Structure formats: structure tokens, C-alpha cells
Amino acid sequence: MAMFIRVDVDKSVIEKTPGLADKLVEVCPVNIFKVGSKPSSVEIVEDNVDECTLCDLCMQASPKGVRVVKLYE
Amino acid sequence: MRFYEFEAKQLLEKHGIPLVQSELVKTADEAKTAASKIGGPVILKAQVIAPGLTTASVQEVADPAGAKAAAATLLGLDDGGRKPNGILVEARPTGEAVYSLSFTYDGTTKLPVIAAANMAGKIDDLGDTHPERIVRRHFSALYPFSDYIAKELAKSLVLGGNDLKRMTRIVSGLARLFLKYDLADLDITSMVKLGEGRFAVLDVEADLEIEARHRQRPMLDDLGFAKDDLRQVREPTKFELEGARIDAEDPRGIISPIAEFDGNIGLVIGAGGGSLTLTDAVRKHGGRPANYAAIGGNPSVDKARRLTKLVLSKPGVDKIAVMSNVVSNTRADLVARGVIKGITELGFEPKDKILIFRVPGAWEADAAKILQKYGVEYCDRTVSISEAARRAVEKVS
């Protein structure tokens, strides 16, 4: 379980935008996202969440669909 | 990475450097046969890496029977937990004159340098005892080596005529070999001028710059180096093997080199030579490091976590000091996450296990917040390396 970072995903936003799930998987440098079982969906890889480098690329790809929270603030 | 002498001589031979007659043997019987072939008194050199064996690893004998007996003794030497890698049986010619040469890097001028003396021995030692006998010439690591530098050096050794030409060829050949193979040190501790006028190398020590081992793979393959053979002065411990495994399994950042000591302060340290300074600082303040483990190169949280668990699980280690020089590409917050995670996974409170956390630099504000949440004080660069080490030692004692 991640101790330092939480990644909130609004699945409805992601699933409504074609290609966004793939984009999230592509941009994350530490593989926090993986393609979900449903079409156009993503899942969070819990083991990798604490590796988050806070690069914001996921939030830039989907400002409304992804939020990265620092649990130590 | 230290070469066995027989390997160094193989390199020299390949590049046309004249050597005394020698043969590598693996048994006492083979030593006897080799001594018979060479004839006369011979020197037997156990092929060892561990320091402190210089005297014990060499014996001079008068005949083949003596060679067999000496070889039996030498093959029983303890080379840092290994057996000697054979014995070099060598002729011991007497000559008119003896010389020594040393190729290394001059840290002050940042250039390769050749030092020579008209007597045998390690130039480092001769520098203390006979500084007036040593001559030096710097050369470039960027441009091809020029013979005139070798000639100047040979001239300084008061050589002339054919001796000057022969010595110039040898020095040039060695300088080119030194550069070509990324050697850190090449010491010819004894080179003799034989009766007929030619020179022959008797004793050689050579070290490869460890970071060059990948690009020098073809040469190392030729010499028979195994891929994981780093020529450490002793066999790696379980702790060190596990550290190497953690490092190899995750390409992000490095935790190498890692070494185990018998102290009680676990060290998670690094950054641009900072790990050496920090280890020295801990010792200077009376502390006893349990390990050396340089972490850097932007390690992942997971790598820092696994290293922390490894160090903290070492018998005799109750607390760790997490310290580094100012980091730039390594992130202080990711190291903090890994360290905290490792400690909590072992079932401890971070504040009870961290003697000091001094990792100033990139993302230090986030590191400070993380540590604050877990009750650990964060030290920035206003706390010097020496002061950080002093505080760690004080807390552990």
C-alpha cells in the first residue's frame, strides 16, 4: 500500500476520452498506470504509486481525470 | 581491478614488451618441471590479489626440487578466502642495471604521468626513500603518445646509444598500452638490463580502472576474466552479494560499491564522492561503520527501501545514518520515501532507527516534509558532513 502518494482517477473522464487511457500509460515514467480490462479504462498499479516522481505528466494529459496527492502534506 | 601478474605480463607480451622467461603452473609438480625447463635459480610467485601478501607470495629457489617444495607451500596461501590462481615460475637473470617505471594519473595536474628510477622498487616507495633518483614526465590522455616523451624520460635516466633507443621503445609501448586499456596504474617494479644489452621486465603490477570494465570487455575476455569478477581483495560476503543483487535487479540509480564492515552504524550514504568522505568522517569521530554503501544516480524509492532493509537487518546494526553530499540528479524526497518505507516494513518507527538524515539538494523541501511526518529531523546543507557524522556517532554511543 502506498504511503506517500495517492493517485485519484476519475474513471468516467478517462473512459469518455478515446486514447486517454493509453496516453496515461505512455506518459508515466514509473508505470503507475496500466490499461484496464474495460475498453478505454486504466487501473492503478499500487506497487508503483510511491515511485511517483511528481512530474505531473498524467495531470497534464488529463487535468480533470487525474489528481496526484502528496500524503505527507 | 587488479590483474594477476601473469595476466599483466600477457598484455605486455602482446604489445611487444620484452619479459623474462616465465611459465604459469597450477601444481607443485608442474612448478618443478617449469623450473627444470628454465634452468638455474628461479623465482616462484603465487598469483594473489589480497593485500599484505607481497613477501609471503614470493620465494626464490635454487633448483627444481626446491621449486616443487616452495610451490606446495605457496599454493596453500589464503588469498582473501581464495586459493592462489597458480604460480608464476620465472627466470631470475642478473643484469648490469635495474630500473623501475610507473604509469599513473597525477591528481594535481589531471594528466597521466610516467615516473622512472634507475633502481628497482615501487616508485611510491622510492619516492620516500630516494626522491632524488626519480624522474617524471606528464603526457596527454587525449592525444596519441609521442616517442619524444619516452626519449626525454630515458635520457633523464642517463641512458645513451642503443640503451636509449631500447628504453624509449619500451616506455612508449607501455604508455600506449596504459592508455589503450584504461589502466589506473601500471608499475614495472623491476626491469633489468641484460648482459647482451637488451632489457627485460621482471615484476609487473597493473590495475584496470573499474569503470572501464565494460568497454574493455574484449581484452578481459582474452585474459579469461569472468563477467562478475571484480577482483575484490576478498570473496564477497552474503551482505555484499545481496546488495549487488538489489542493485542489479533495478536499473534506476546505483547502490554500488557495497562493502561489509564489522561496526554498528549502518550507512546509507552517497553523492559525488560524499560516501567516502562520510565514511571517513564517521571513523574520524570515533564511529564504527557497519558497511559502505554508496547510493546515487537517482535511485528509485524501491532501491532505497531495499538497501535500508538490508543494512538495518545486518546483525549488530540498530540504527542507520542517511547522509550524502549535496545531491542534484538524486532526489532527496525519493530517498526519504525509500528509507521510511524500509524501516516501517521491518516493523520499526523511523524516528527510532534514523540517527541522522542529511541529504541536501534536489527536492529537499519534500524530503523535509516526509521526515517531519514521521518525527525525523531533516538536516540540510547548513549541517556540514563532518557535523552530520559527529551527530550520528554521538547518538549511537
JSON list of C-alpha atoms in Angstrom, two decimals, chain A residues 15-48:
[
{"chain": "A", "resi": 15, "resn": "GLU", "atom": "CA", "xyz": [-13.34, 6.30, -20.39]},
{"chain": "A", "resi": 16, "resn": "LYS", "atom": "CA", "xyz": [-15.13, 9.07, -22.23]},
{"chain": "A", "resi": 17, "resn": "THR", "atom": "CA", "xyz": [-11.96, 10.28, -23.98]},
{"chain": "A", "resi": 18, "resn": "PRO", "atom": "CA", "xyz": [-10.66, 7.93, -26.68]},
{"chain": "A", "resi": 19, "resn": "GLY", "atom": "CA", "xyz": [-6.94, 7.25, -26.35]},
{"chain": "A", "resi": 20, "resn": "LEU", "atom": "CA", "xyz": [-6.57, 8.88, -22.92]},
{"chain": "A", "resi": 21, "resn": "ALA", "atom": "CA", "xyz": [-6.02, 5.58, -21.10]},
{"chain": "A", "resi": 22, "resn": "ASP", "atom": "CA", "xyz": [-3.19, 4.69, -23.46]},
{"chain": "A", "resi": 23, "resn": "LYS", "atom": "CA", "xyz": [-1.77, 8.19, -23.08]},
{"chain": "A", "resi": 24, "resn": "LEU", "atom": "CA", "xyz": [-1.63, 7.88, -19.28]},
{"chain": "A", "resi": 25, "resn": "VAL", "atom": "CA", "xyz": [0.13, 4.54, -19.55]},
{"chain": "A", "resi": 26, "resn": "GLU", "atom": "CA", "xyz": [2.57, 6.07, -22.03]},
{"chain": "A", "resi": 27, "resn": "VAL", "atom": "CA", "xyz": [3.48, 9.25, -20.15]},
{"chain": "A", "resi": 28, "resn": "CYS", "atom": "CA", "xyz": [4.03, 7.87, -16.66]},
{"chain": "A", "resi": 29, "resn": "PRO", "atom": "CA", "xyz": [7.79, 7.27, -16.22]},
{"chain": "A", "resi": 30, "resn": "VAL", "atom": "CA", "xyz": [7.30, 4.84, -13.35]},
{"chain": "A", "resi": 31, "resn": "ASN", "atom": "CA", "xyz": [4.39, 2.73, -14.67]},
{"chain": "A", "resi": 32, "resn": "ILE", "atom": "CA", "xyz": [1.71, 3.78, -12.21]},
{"chain": "A", "resi": 33, "resn": "PHE", "atom": "CA", "xyz": [-1.00, 3.23, -14.84]},
{"chain": "A", "resi": 34, "resn": "LYS", "atom": "CA", "xyz": [-1.87, 0.12, -16.75]},
{"chain": "A", "resi": 35, "resn": "VAL", "atom": "CA", "xyz": [-4.57, -0.46, -19.32]},
{"chain": "A", "resi": 36, "resn": "GLY", "atom": "CA", "xyz": [-7.76, -1.67, -17.66]},
{"chain": "A", "resi": 37, "resn": "SER", "atom": "CA", "xyz": [-9.90, -4.63, -18.58]},
{"chain": "A", "resi": 38, "resn": "LYS", "atom": "CA", "xyz": [-12.73, -2.43, -19.84]},
{"chain": "A", "resi": 39, "resn": "PRO", "atom": "CA", "xyz": [-12.24, -0.53, -23.10]},
{"chain": "A", "resi": 40, "resn": "SER", "atom": "CA", "xyz": [-10.58, 2.91, -22.67]},
{"chain": "A", "resi": 41, "resn": "SER", "atom": "CA", "xyz": [-10.03, 2.31, -18.97]},
{"chain": "A", "resi": 42, "resn": "VAL", "atom": "CA", "xyz": [-6.94, 2.47, -16.74]},
{"chain": "A", "resi": 43, "resn": "GLU", "atom": "CA", "xyz": [-6.04, 0.82, -13.48]},
{"chain": "A", "resi": 44, "resn": "ILE", "atom": "CA", "xyz": [-3.57, 1.93, -10.84]},
{"chain": "A", "resi": 45, "resn": "VAL", "atom": "CA", "xyz": [-0.53, -0.26, -10.14]},
{"chain": "A", "resi": 46, "resn": "GLU", "atom": "CA", "xyz": [-0.42, 0.15, -6.36]},
{"chain": "A", "resi": 47, "resn": "ASP", "atom": "CA", "xyz": [3.15, -1.14, -6.03]},
{"chain": "A", "resi": 48, "resn": "ASN", "atom": "CA", "xyz": [4.42, 1.72, -8.17]}
]
